[in-house]
mmCIF file of C-alpha atoms in Angstrom:
data_model
loop_
_atom_site.group_PDB
_atom_site.id
_atom_site.type_symbol
_atom_site.label_atom_id
_atom_site.label_comp_id
_atom_site.label_asym_id
_atom_site.label_seq_id
_atom_site.Cartn_x
_atom_site.Cartn_y
_atom_site.Cartn_z
ATOM 1 C CA UNK A 205 0.000 0.000 0.000
ATOM 2 C CA UNK A 206 1.260 3.455 -0.895
ATOM 3 C CA UNK A 207 1.252 6.139 1.798
ATOM 4 C CA UNK A 208 0.998 9.740 0.622
ATOM 5 C CA UNK A 209 2.363 12.206 3.146
ATOM 6 C CA UNK A 210 0.308 15.380 3.013
ATOM 7 C CA UNK A 211 -0.774 18.445 4.968
ATOM 8 C CA UNK A 212 -4.441 17.472 4.860
ATOM 9 C CA UNK A 213 -7.704 19.135 3.814
ATOM 10 C CA UNK A 214 -7.906 22.857 4.326
ATOM 11 C CA UNK A 215 -9.716 25.892 2.891
ATOM 12 C CA UNK A 216 -12.228 23.522 1.232
ATOM 13 C CA UNK A 217 -9.394 21.951 -0.760
ATOM 14 C CA UNK A 218 -8.200 18.344 -0.481
ATOM 15 C CA UNK A 219 -4.861 19.794 0.603
ATOM 16 C CA UNK A 220 -3.452 23.266 1.148
ATOM 17 C CA UNK A 221 -0.544 22.427 -1.184
ATOM 18 C CA UNK A 222 -1.168 22.180 -4.932
ATOM 19 C CA UNK A 223 1.812 19.835 -5.096
ATOM 20 C CA UNK A 224 0.163 17.416 -2.678
ATOM 21 C CA UNK A 225 -2.999 17.643 -4.764
ATOM 22 C CA UNK A 226 -0.926 16.891 -7.864
ATOM 23 C CA UNK A 227 0.614 13.816 -6.234
ATOM 24 C CA UNK A 228 -2.798 12.555 -5.170
ATOM 25 C CA UNK A 229 -4.149 13.150 -8.668
ATOM 26 C CA UNK A 230 -1.306 11.081 -10.124
ATOM 27 C CA UNK A 231 -2.249 8.225 -7.801
ATOM 28 C CA UNK A 232 -5.917 8.583 -8.700
ATOM 29 C CA UNK A 233 -5.291 8.725 -12.457
ATOM 30 C CA UNK A 234 -3.023 5.677 -12.192
ATOM 31 C CA UNK A 235 -5.755 3.820 -10.294
ATOM 32 C CA UNK A 236 -3.458 2.953 -7.382
ATOM 33 C CA UNK A 237 -4.627 2.311 -3.848
ATOM 34 C CA UNK A 238 -3.174 4.648 -1.260
ATOM 35 C CA UNK A 239 -3.698 6.150 2.164
ATOM 36 C CA UNK A 240 -2.797 9.647 3.329
ATOM 37 C CA UNK A 241 -0.787 10.513 6.409
ATOM 38 C CA UNK A 242 -0.567 14.055 7.796
ATOM 39 C CA UNK A 243 2.143 13.376 10.390
ATOM 40 C CA UNK A 244 5.167 12.999 8.138
ATOM 41 C CA UNK A 245 6.461 16.537 7.649
ATOM 42 C CA UNK A 246 9.309 16.227 10.167
ATOM 43 C CA UNK A 247 10.599 13.160 8.322
ATOM 44 C CA UNK A 248 10.273 14.596 4.816
ATOM 45 C CA UNK A 249 13.475 13.582 3.001
ATOM 46 C CA UNK A 250 13.752 16.924 1.177
ATOM 47 C CA UNK A 251 12.109 19.011 3.884
ATOM 48 C CA UNK A 252 8.906 19.386 1.879
ATOM 49 C CA UNK A 253 5.620 17.640 1.246
ATOM 50 C CA UNK A 254 4.488 15.596 -0.537
ATOM 51 C CA UNK A 255 6.421 12.378 -0.531
ATOM 52 C CA UNK A 256 5.296 8.781 -0.733
ATOM 53 C CA UNK A 257 6.256 5.530 0.955
ATOM 54 C CA UNK A 258 5.672 2.684 -1.470
ATOM 55 C CA UNK A 259 6.427 -0.478 0.501
ATOM 56 C CA UNK A 260 9.608 1.062 1.867
ATOM 57 C CA UNK A 261 10.593 3.072 -1.196
ATOM 58 C CA UNK A 262 10.576 6.734 -0.122
ATOM 59 C CA UNK A 263 10.030 9.076 -3.054
ATOM 60 C CA UNK A 264 9.999 12.868 -2.671
ATOM 61 C CA UNK A 265 9.016 15.543 -5.220
ATOM 62 C CA UNK A 266 6.041 15.110 -7.512
ATOM 63 C CA UNK A 267 8.149 14.830 -10.660
ATOM 64 C CA UNK A 268 9.982 11.851 -9.199
ATOM 65 C CA UNK A 269 6.777 10.421 -7.730
ATOM 66 C CA UNK A 270 5.381 10.432 -11.248
ATOM 67 C CA UNK A 271 8.517 8.764 -12.614
ATOM 68 C CA UNK A 272 8.310 6.111 -9.877
ATOM 69 C CA UNK A 273 4.686 5.323 -10.731
ATOM 70 C CA UNK A 274 5.481 5.119 -14.421
ATOM 71 C CA UNK A 275 8.440 2.786 -13.925
ATOM 72 C CA UNK A 276 7.115 0.528 -11.180
ATOM 73 C CA UNK A 277 3.510 0.227 -12.333
ATOM 74 C CA UNK A 278 3.927 0.610 -16.084
ATOM 75 C CA UNK A 279 1.743 3.714 -16.258
ATOM 76 C CA UNK A 280 2.174 6.089 -19.194
ATOM 77 C CA UNK A 281 0.470 9.295 -18.104
ATOM 78 C CA UNK A 282 0.999 10.753 -21.573
ATOM 79 C CA UNK A 283 -0.206 7.742 -23.537
ATOM 80 C CA UNK A 284 -1.339 8.789 -27.002
ATOM 81 C CA UNK A 285 0.718 11.985 -27.084
ATOM 82 C CA UNK A 286 3.444 12.423 -29.661
ATOM 83 C CA UNK A 287 6.861 13.884 -28.875
ATOM 84 C CA UNK A 288 5.785 17.465 -29.601
ATOM 85 C CA UNK A 289 2.688 17.163 -27.417
ATOM 86 C CA UNK A 290 4.737 15.699 -24.581
ATOM 87 C CA UNK A 291 7.121 18.644 -24.855
ATOM 88 C CA UNK A 292 4.205 21.112 -24.706
ATOM 89 C CA UNK A 293 2.758 19.327 -21.677
ATOM 90 C CA UNK A 294 6.129 19.548 -19.914
ATOM 91 C CA UNK A 295 6.397 23.276 -20.708
ATOM 92 C CA UNK A 296 2.936 24.008 -19.275
ATOM 93 C CA UNK A 297 3.722 21.917 -16.210
ATOM 94 C CA UNK A 298 6.824 24.041 -15.651
ATOM 95 C CA UNK A 299 4.735 27.198 -16.058
ATOM 96 C CA UNK A 300 2.419 26.092 -13.273
ATOM 97 C CA UNK A 301 5.082 24.753 -10.935
ATOM 98 C CA UNK A 302 7.978 27.152 -11.483
ATOM 99 C CA UNK A 303 6.102 30.371 -12.232
ATOM 100 C CA UNK A 304 2.504 30.373 -11.047
ATOM 101 C CA UNK A 305 3.535 28.645 -7.821
ATOM 102 C CA UNK A 306 5.590 31.658 -6.779
ATOM 103 C CA UNK A 307 2.708 34.023 -7.419
ATOM 104 C CA UNK A 308 0.716 31.782 -5.059
ATOM 105 C CA UNK A 309 3.420 31.992 -2.431
ATOM 106 C CA UNK A 310 3.473 35.785 -2.642
ATOM 107 C CA UNK A 311 -0.312 36.012 -2.412
ATOM 108 C CA UNK A 312 -0.574 33.609 0.517
ATOM 109 C CA UNK A 313 2.512 34.335 2.580
ATOM 110 C CA UNK A 314 3.771 37.848 1.794
ATOM 111 C CA UNK A 315 0.381 39.583 1.652
ATOM 112 C CA UNK A 316 -0.442 40.060 5.325
ATOM 113 C CA UNK A 317 -4.237 39.919 5.008
ATOM 114 C CA UNK A 318 -4.112 36.684 3.046
ATOM 115 C CA UNK A 319 -1.566 35.224 5.448
ATOM 116 C CA UNK A 320 -3.931 35.913 8.325
ATOM 117 C CA UNK A 321 -6.856 34.359 6.417
ATOM 118 C CA UNK A 322 -4.933 31.286 5.344
ATOM 119 C CA UNK A 323 -1.569 30.024 6.611
ATOM 120 C CA UNK A 324 -1.879 31.591 10.060
ATOM 121 C CA UNK A 325 -5.133 29.700 10.603
ATOM 122 C CA UNK A 326 -3.350 26.443 9.784
ATOM 123 C CA UNK A 327 -0.899 27.069 12.612
ATOM 124 C CA UNK A 328 -3.738 27.341 15.127
ATOM 125 C CA UNK A 329 -3.433 23.566 15.453
ATOM 126 C CA UNK A 330 -0.145 24.066 17.296
ATOM 127 C CA UNK A 331 0.024 24.342 21.096
ATOM 128 C CA UNK A 332 1.159 27.517 22.813
ATOM 129 C CA UNK A 333 3.736 29.065 22.660
ATOM 130 C CA UNK A 334 4.578 27.473 19.282
ATOM 131 C CA UNK A 335 1.291 28.842 17.918
ATOM 132 C CA UNK A 336 2.709 32.349 18.354
ATOM 133 C CA UNK A 337 6.310 31.722 17.299
ATOM 134 C CA UNK A 338 6.123 29.285 14.391
ATOM 135 C CA UNK A 339 3.856 31.395 12.107
ATOM 136 C CA UNK A 340 6.260 34.341 12.265
ATOM 137 C CA UNK A 341 9.265 32.145 11.533
ATOM 138 C CA UNK A 342 7.500 30.288 8.738
ATOM 139 C CA UNK A 343 6.282 33.497 7.122
ATOM 140 C CA UNK A 344 9.747 35.015 7.305
ATOM 141 C CA UNK A 345 11.243 31.899 5.710
ATOM 142 C CA UNK A 346 8.665 31.738 2.920
ATOM 143 C CA UNK A 347 8.987 35.455 2.202
ATOM 144 C CA UNK A 348 12.756 35.007 1.905
ATOM 145 C CA UNK A 349 12.256 32.144 -0.553
ATOM 146 C CA UNK A 350 9.911 34.240 -2.702
ATOM 147 C CA UNK A 351 12.450 37.050 -2.688
ATOM 148 C CA UNK A 352 15.341 34.711 -3.444
ATOM 149 C CA UNK A 353 13.501 33.101 -6.363
ATOM 150 C CA UNK A 354 12.948 36.583 -7.790
ATOM 151 C CA UNK A 355 9.167 36.879 -7.788
ATOM 152 C CA UNK A 356 9.228 38.828 -4.533
ATOM 153 C CA UNK A 357 11.383 41.530 -6.082
ATOM 154 C CA UNK A 358 8.412 42.740 -8.144
ATOM 155 C CA UNK A 359 5.579 44.933 -6.922
ATOM 156 C CA UNK A 360 2.253 43.311 -6.063
ATOM 157 C CA UNK A 361 0.757 44.746 -9.264
ATOM 158 C CA UNK A 362 3.600 43.342 -11.362
ATOM 159 C CA UNK A 363 3.244 39.911 -9.763
ATOM 160 C CA UNK A 364 -0.481 39.962 -10.490
ATOM 161 C CA UNK A 365 0.280 40.879 -14.097
ATOM 162 C CA UNK A 366 2.718 37.983 -14.455
ATOM 163 C CA UNK A 367 0.349 35.476 -12.876
ATOM 164 C CA UNK A 368 -2.583 36.705 -14.936
ATOM 165 C CA UNK A 369 -0.611 36.282 -18.140
ATOM 166 C CA UNK A 370 0.164 32.668 -17.251
ATOM 167 C CA UNK A 371 -3.440 31.866 -16.338
ATOM 168 C CA UNK A 372 -4.615 33.500 -19.564
ATOM 169 C CA UNK A 373 -2.157 31.305 -21.474
ATOM 170 C CA UNK A 374 -3.516 28.213 -19.720
ATOM 171 C CA UNK A 375 -7.073 29.213 -20.663
ATOM 172 C CA UNK A 376 -6.165 29.791 -24.304
ATOM 173 C CA UNK A 377 -4.381 26.460 -24.517
ATOM 174 C CA UNK A 378 -7.237 24.585 -22.817
ATOM 175 C CA UNK A 379 -9.756 26.091 -25.206
ATOM 176 C CA UNK A 380 -12.775 23.810 -25.494
ATOM 177 C CA UNK A 381 -10.823 20.593 -24.941
ATOM 178 C CA UNK A 382 -12.182 18.138 -22.384
ATOM 179 C CA UNK A 383 -8.799 17.801 -20.718
ATOM 180 C CA UNK A 384 -5.535 19.696 -20.918
ATOM 181 C CA UNK A 385 -4.147 17.822 -23.913
ATOM 182 C CA UNK A 386 -7.368 16.703 -25.601
ATOM 183 C CA UNK A 387 -10.096 14.143 -25.075
ATOM 184 C CA UNK A 388 -8.010 11.923 -22.787
ATOM 185 C CA UNK A 389 -6.418 12.622 -19.431
ATOM 186 C CA UNK A 390 -2.676 13.197 -19.318
ATOM 187 C CA UNK A 391 -0.081 13.853 -16.672
ATOM 188 C CA UNK A 392 -0.521 17.581 -17.185
ATOM 189 C CA UNK A 393 -4.054 17.337 -15.800
ATOM 190 C CA UNK A 394 -2.701 16.359 -12.382
ATOM 191 C CA UNK A 395 -0.796 19.635 -12.231
ATOM 192 C CA UNK A 396 -3.276 21.872 -14.027
ATOM 193 C CA UNK A 397 -6.249 20.829 -11.926
ATOM 194 C CA UNK A 398 -4.327 21.186 -8.668
ATOM 195 C CA UNK A 399 -3.238 24.736 -9.432
ATOM 196 C CA UNK A 400 -6.442 25.935 -11.081
ATOM 197 C CA UNK A 401 -8.663 24.620 -8.274
ATOM 198 C CA UNK A 402 -6.322 26.169 -5.696
ATOM 199 C CA UNK A 403 -6.428 29.497 -7.527
ATOM 200 C CA UNK A 404 -10.229 29.556 -7.264
ATOM 201 C CA UNK A 405 -10.187 29.175 -3.464
ATOM 202 C CA UNK A 406 -12.143 32.187 -2.133
ATOM 203 C CA UNK A 407 -10.197 32.338 1.131
ATOM 204 C CA UNK A 408 -7.600 34.463 -0.623
ATOM 205 C CA UNK A 409 -8.364 37.923 -1.956
ATOM 206 C CA UNK A 410 -6.072 38.194 -4.940
ATOM 207 C CA UNK A 411 -6.117 39.296 -8.588
ATOM 208 C CA UNK A 412 -4.966 35.780 -9.436
ATOM 209 C CA UNK A 413 -8.357 34.411 -8.435
ATOM 210 C CA UNK A 414 -10.065 37.058 -10.543
ATOM 211 C CA UNK A 415 -7.855 36.108 -13.491
ATOM 212 C CA UNK A 416 -9.024 32.488 -13.294
ATOM 213 C CA UNK A 417 -12.663 33.270 -12.553
ATOM 214 C CA UNK A 418 -13.119 35.194 -15.772
ATOM 215 C CA UNK A 419 -12.359 32.102 -17.876
ATOM 216 C CA UNK A 420 -15.489 29.976 -18.194
ATOM 217 C CA UNK A 421 -13.576 27.131 -19.821
ATOM 218 C CA UNK A 422 -11.270 26.842 -16.809
ATOM 219 C CA UNK A 423 -14.224 26.768 -14.429
ATOM 220 C CA UNK A 424 -15.915 24.092 -16.534
ATOM 221 C CA UNK A 425 -12.697 22.085 -16.456
ATOM 222 C CA UNK A 426 -12.411 22.383 -12.673
ATOM 223 C CA UNK A 427 -16.025 21.264 -12.243
ATOM 224 C CA UNK A 428 -15.459 18.288 -14.528
ATOM 225 C CA UNK A 429 -12.347 17.187 -12.677
ATOM 226 C CA UNK A 430 -13.949 17.733 -9.267
ATOM 227 C CA UNK A 431 -16.957 15.617 -10.201
ATOM 228 C CA UNK A 432 -14.697 12.824 -11.385
ATOM 229 C CA UNK A 433 -12.025 12.774 -8.697
ATOM 230 C CA UNK A 434 -13.211 14.788 -5.692
ATOM 231 C CA UNK A 435 -16.993 14.432 -5.396
ATOM 232 C CA UNK A 436 -16.630 14.769 -1.606
ATOM 233 C CA UNK A 437 -15.376 18.348 -2.007
ATOM 234 C CA UNK A 438 -18.415 20.274 -3.256
ATOM 235 C CA UNK A 439 -16.765 23.578 -2.331
ATOM 236 C CA UNK A 440 -14.454 23.313 -5.322
ATOM 237 C CA UNK A 441 -17.406 22.789 -7.612
ATOM 238 C CA UNK A 442 -19.174 25.805 -6.115
ATOM 239 C CA UNK A 443 -16.134 28.029 -6.696
ATOM 240 C CA UNK A 444 -16.228 27.064 -10.348
ATOM 241 C CA UNK A 445 -19.963 27.636 -10.787
#
């Protein structure tokens, strides 16, 4: 049995991390049985979630989790795609994970109002005095990462502009297709759904949410994926109404 180490449901999402959602989507698309465990952060091999334990094989990072599933279980997430399509799918995956992700981090951790609505609430699970200390340290660390990556060096308006451009590109590429790459699911859908559903979360007041909400095809896509894979999370469907 595979164990997926995660943060757990929050904000009406299956997990507060789009990367954990991506990993779970990969497991769901592959049709593999798994359980989730929310107590593994301190043992995370790369200091981040998610990671999986597959009968003793510890795999961290969603890209390598995908590779593990493909190799061990013979799953081709991009079955039916030619070399050019696979390259396009990889490029869009990088856009979500290496660009849009950092706009998320700025919106959630650097913006004080959104931090108080979101991440700070998560830390309420901690006992005192850690409940007072850890949020400040975590926010300082995340803000430093956003600055170091480069996104944090822009103004809030510039970050919104960059994120909006990427979401607009995702909407144009999706068009009227059923899934990201056409009529069949692909590995890109694990990433795209995780980030697009997270962007629609109304907990956060951000232009990024507005950028996604104005695209009816993205909302239709999120509803479709929610109905298929997360019927127990009606909030996501409501956000995409």
